[in-house]
Amino acid sequence: QDQSLSMSFLPPSKLSLLQQRSENVRNICILAHVDHGKTTLSDFLVSSNGIISHKSAGKIRYLDSRTDEQERQITMKSSSITLVYKDPELAAKRAEAAAASQSDSQSP
């Protein structure tokens, strides 16, 4: 996993810039019947940003912040969180462009 986009490594100023551009923002809502994996899915999304470990995902119930939610293992209040998605195709294109630009600048 590319650690450069983990929340622990993403400066707040960079996150703020990402959020200011509407093309970078995706709002989602997870809806499903009781005991159909909403919290587990949320944990795995959170782990994709390095906020919790992949091993903890599905067990830690990261977005269940209330004590009674943790004790009863049931989500009672909605939660929101900002996550960063890195598009692998876009990253590859940017890397190619950077390599081409660097080789052009080194040519006599």
PDB file of C-alpha atoms in Angstrom:
ATOM      1  CA  GLN A   1       0.000   0.000   0.000  1.00  0.00           C
ATOM      2  CA  ASP A   2       1.218   3.484  -0.846  1.00  0.00           C
ATOM      3  CA  GLN A   3       1.781   5.150   2.511  1.00  0.00           C
ATOM      4  CA  SER A   4       2.063   8.612   0.935  1.00  0.00           C
ATOM      5  CA  LEU A   5      -1.715   9.019   1.144  1.00  0.00           C
ATOM      6  CA  SER A   6      -2.218   7.598   4.618  1.00  0.00           C
ATOM      7  CA  MET A   7      -4.010  10.048   6.840  1.00  0.00           C
ATOM      8  CA  SER A   8      -1.092   9.964   9.241  1.00  0.00           C
ATOM      9  CA  PHE A   9       1.132  11.307   6.443  1.00  0.00           C
ATOM     10  CA  LEU A  10      -1.283  13.724   4.733  1.00  0.00           C
ATOM     11  CA  PRO A  11      -0.802  17.259   6.021  1.00  0.00           C
ATOM     12  CA  PRO A  12      -4.041  19.065   6.930  1.00  0.00           C
ATOM     13  CA  SER A  13      -3.198  21.800   4.410  1.00  0.00           C
ATOM     14  CA  LYS A  14      -3.086  19.209   1.588  1.00  0.00           C
ATOM     15  CA  LEU A  15      -6.371  17.668   2.762  1.00  0.00           C
ATOM     16  CA  SER A  16      -7.961  21.114   2.839  1.00  0.00           C
ATOM     17  CA  LEU A  17      -6.840  21.771  -0.755  1.00  0.00           C
ATOM     18  CA  LEU A  18      -8.276  18.430  -1.885  1.00  0.00           C
ATOM     19  CA  GLN A  19     -11.614  19.219  -0.261  1.00  0.00           C
ATOM     20  CA  GLN A  20     -11.839  22.673  -1.855  1.00  0.00           C
ATOM     21  CA  ARG A  21     -11.989  21.196  -5.356  1.00  0.00           C
ATOM     22  CA  SER A  22     -15.441  19.703  -5.932  1.00  0.00           C
ATOM     23  CA  GLU A  23     -14.086  17.158  -8.432  1.00  0.00           C
ATOM     24  CA  ASN A  24     -12.136  15.624  -5.539  1.00  0.00           C
ATOM     25  CA  VAL A  25     -15.170  15.194  -3.276  1.00  0.00           C
ATOM     26  CA  ARG A  26     -17.380  12.093  -3.216  1.00  0.00           C
ATOM     27  CA  ASN A  27     -20.186  11.870  -0.685  1.00  0.00           C
ATOM     28  CA  ILE A  28     -21.408   8.360  -0.005  1.00  0.00           C
ATOM     29  CA  CYS A  29     -23.939   6.794   2.289  1.00  0.00           C
ATOM     30  CA  ILE A  30     -23.894   3.134   3.316  1.00  0.00           C
ATOM     31  CA  LEU A  31     -27.375   1.684   3.771  1.00  0.00           C
ATOM     32  CA  ALA A  32     -28.224  -1.939   4.419  1.00  0.00           C
ATOM     33  CA  HIS A  33     -30.377  -4.129   6.607  1.00  0.00           C
ATOM     34  CA  VAL A  34     -29.324  -4.860  10.192  1.00  0.00           C
ATOM     35  CA  ASP A  35     -26.229  -7.120  10.415  1.00  0.00           C
ATOM     36  CA  HIS A  36     -25.354  -6.879   6.733  1.00  0.00           C
ATOM     37  CA  GLY A  37     -21.820  -5.477   7.138  1.00  0.00           C
ATOM     38  CA  LYS A  38     -22.157  -1.689   7.078  1.00  0.00           C
ATOM     39  CA  THR A  39     -19.757  -1.180   9.980  1.00  0.00           C
ATOM     40  CA  THR A  40     -17.340  -3.786   8.602  1.00  0.00           C
ATOM     41  CA  LEU A  41     -17.336  -2.040   5.217  1.00  0.00           C
ATOM     42  CA  SER A  42     -16.748   1.304   6.936  1.00  0.00           C
ATOM     43  CA  ASP A  43     -13.809  -0.144   8.878  1.00  0.00           C
ATOM     44  CA  PHE A  44     -12.230  -1.447   5.669  1.00  0.00           C
ATOM     45  CA  LEU A  45     -12.633   1.950   3.987  1.00  0.00           C
ATOM     46  CA  VAL A  46     -10.990   3.591   7.009  1.00  0.00           C
ATOM     47  CA  SER A  47      -8.160   1.036   6.920  1.00  0.00           C
ATOM     48  CA  SER A  48      -7.537   1.842   3.235  1.00  0.00           C
ATOM     49  CA  ASN A  49      -6.270   5.248   4.399  1.00  0.00           C
ATOM     50  CA  GLY A  50      -4.014   3.787   7.068  1.00  0.00           C
ATOM     51  CA  ILE A  51      -6.084   5.144   9.969  1.00  0.00           C
ATOM     52  CA  ILE A  52      -6.528   1.647  11.392  1.00  0.00           C
ATOM     53  CA  SER A  53      -4.708  -1.545  10.468  1.00  0.00           C
ATOM     54  CA  HIS A  54      -6.167  -3.959   7.931  1.00  0.00           C
ATOM     55  CA  LYS A  55      -6.118  -6.619  10.676  1.00  0.00           C
ATOM     56  CA  SER A  56      -8.321  -4.445  12.906  1.00  0.00           C
ATOM     57  CA  ALA A  57     -10.817  -3.639  10.153  1.00  0.00           C
ATOM     58  CA  GLY A  58     -14.151  -5.288  10.792  1.00  0.00           C
ATOM     59  CA  LYS A  59     -13.409  -5.673  14.490  1.00  0.00           C
ATOM     60  CA  ILE A  60     -12.557  -2.225  15.808  1.00  0.00           C
ATOM     61  CA  ARG A  61     -15.838  -0.472  14.828  1.00  0.00           C
ATOM     62  CA  TYR A  62     -13.912   2.770  14.288  1.00  0.00           C
ATOM     63  CA  LEU A  63     -16.902   4.984  13.473  1.00  0.00           C
ATOM     64  CA  ASP A  64     -18.942   3.721  16.439  1.00  0.00           C
ATOM     65  CA  SER A  65     -17.618   6.371  18.787  1.00  0.00           C
ATOM     66  CA  ARG A  66     -20.244   6.143  21.518  1.00  0.00           C
ATOM     67  CA  THR A  67     -19.602   3.821  24.460  1.00  0.00           C
ATOM     68  CA  ASP A  68     -23.055   2.251  24.188  1.00  0.00           C
ATOM     69  CA  GLU A  69     -22.451   1.519  20.485  1.00  0.00           C
ATOM     70  CA  GLN A  70     -19.198  -0.254  21.326  1.00  0.00           C
ATOM     71  CA  GLU A  71     -20.732  -2.185  24.239  1.00  0.00           C
ATOM     72  CA  ARG A  72     -23.872  -3.277  22.363  1.00  0.00           C
ATOM     73  CA  GLN A  73     -22.027  -3.691  19.027  1.00  0.00           C
ATOM     74  CA  ILE A  74     -24.728  -1.795  17.169  1.00  0.00           C
ATOM     75  CA  THR A  75     -24.450   1.537  15.374  1.00  0.00           C
ATOM     76  CA  MET A  76     -26.958   4.088  16.658  1.00  0.00           C
ATOM     77  CA  LYS A  77     -25.706   7.404  15.274  1.00  0.00           C
ATOM     78  CA  SER A  78     -24.437   8.241  11.820  1.00  0.00           C
ATOM     79  CA  SER A  79     -20.805   9.255  11.402  1.00  0.00           C
ATOM     80  CA  SER A  80     -18.858  11.124   8.780  1.00  0.00           C
ATOM     81  CA  ILE A  81     -15.199  10.952   7.877  1.00  0.00           C
ATOM     82  CA  THR A  82     -12.893  12.299   5.172  1.00  0.00           C
ATOM     83  CA  LEU A  83     -10.911   9.690   3.270  1.00  0.00           C
ATOM     84  CA  VAL A  84      -8.525  10.021   0.334  1.00  0.00           C
ATOM     85  CA  TYR A  85      -8.805   7.841  -2.757  1.00  0.00           C
ATOM     86  CA  LYS A  86      -5.775   7.413  -4.964  1.00  0.00           C
ATOM     87  CA  ASP A  87      -6.690   6.479  -8.540  1.00  0.00           C
ATOM     88  CA  PRO A  88      -3.980   3.994  -9.657  1.00  0.00           C
ATOM     89  CA  GLU A  89      -4.462   4.875 -13.339  1.00  0.00           C
ATOM     90  CA  LEU A  90      -4.115   8.591 -12.677  1.00  0.00           C
ATOM     91  CA  ALA A  91      -1.037   7.973 -10.526  1.00  0.00           C
ATOM     92  CA  ALA A  92       0.555   5.931 -13.336  1.00  0.00           C
ATOM     93  CA  LYS A  93      -0.173   8.682 -15.885  1.00  0.00           C
ATOM     94  CA  ARG A  94       1.332  11.327 -13.603  1.00  0.00           C
ATOM     95  CA  ALA A  95       4.429   9.186 -13.031  1.00  0.00           C
ATOM     96  CA  GLU A  96       4.865   8.737 -16.803  1.00  0.00           C
ATOM     97  CA  ALA A  97       4.449  12.468 -17.403  1.00  0.00           C
ATOM     98  CA  ALA A  98       6.963  13.286 -14.657  1.00  0.00           C
ATOM     99  CA  ALA A  99       9.473  10.798 -16.073  1.00  0.00           C
ATOM    100  CA  ALA A 100       9.021  12.216 -19.585  1.00  0.00           C
ATOM    101  CA  SER A 101       9.384  15.769 -18.311  1.00  0.00           C
ATOM    102  CA  GLN A 102      12.542  14.837 -16.400  1.00  0.00           C
ATOM    103  CA  SER A 103      14.111  13.107 -19.405  1.00  0.00           C
ATOM    104  CA  ASP A 104      13.236  16.119 -21.607  1.00  0.00           C
ATOM    105  CA  SER A 105      14.903  18.507 -19.173  1.00  0.00           C
ATOM    106  CA  GLN A 106      18.064  16.394 -19.101  1.00  0.00           C
ATOM    107  CA  SER A 107      18.408  16.324 -22.902  1.00  0.00           C
ATOM    108  CA  PRO A 108      20.937  18.814 -24.377  1.00  0.00           C
TER     109      PRO A 108
END
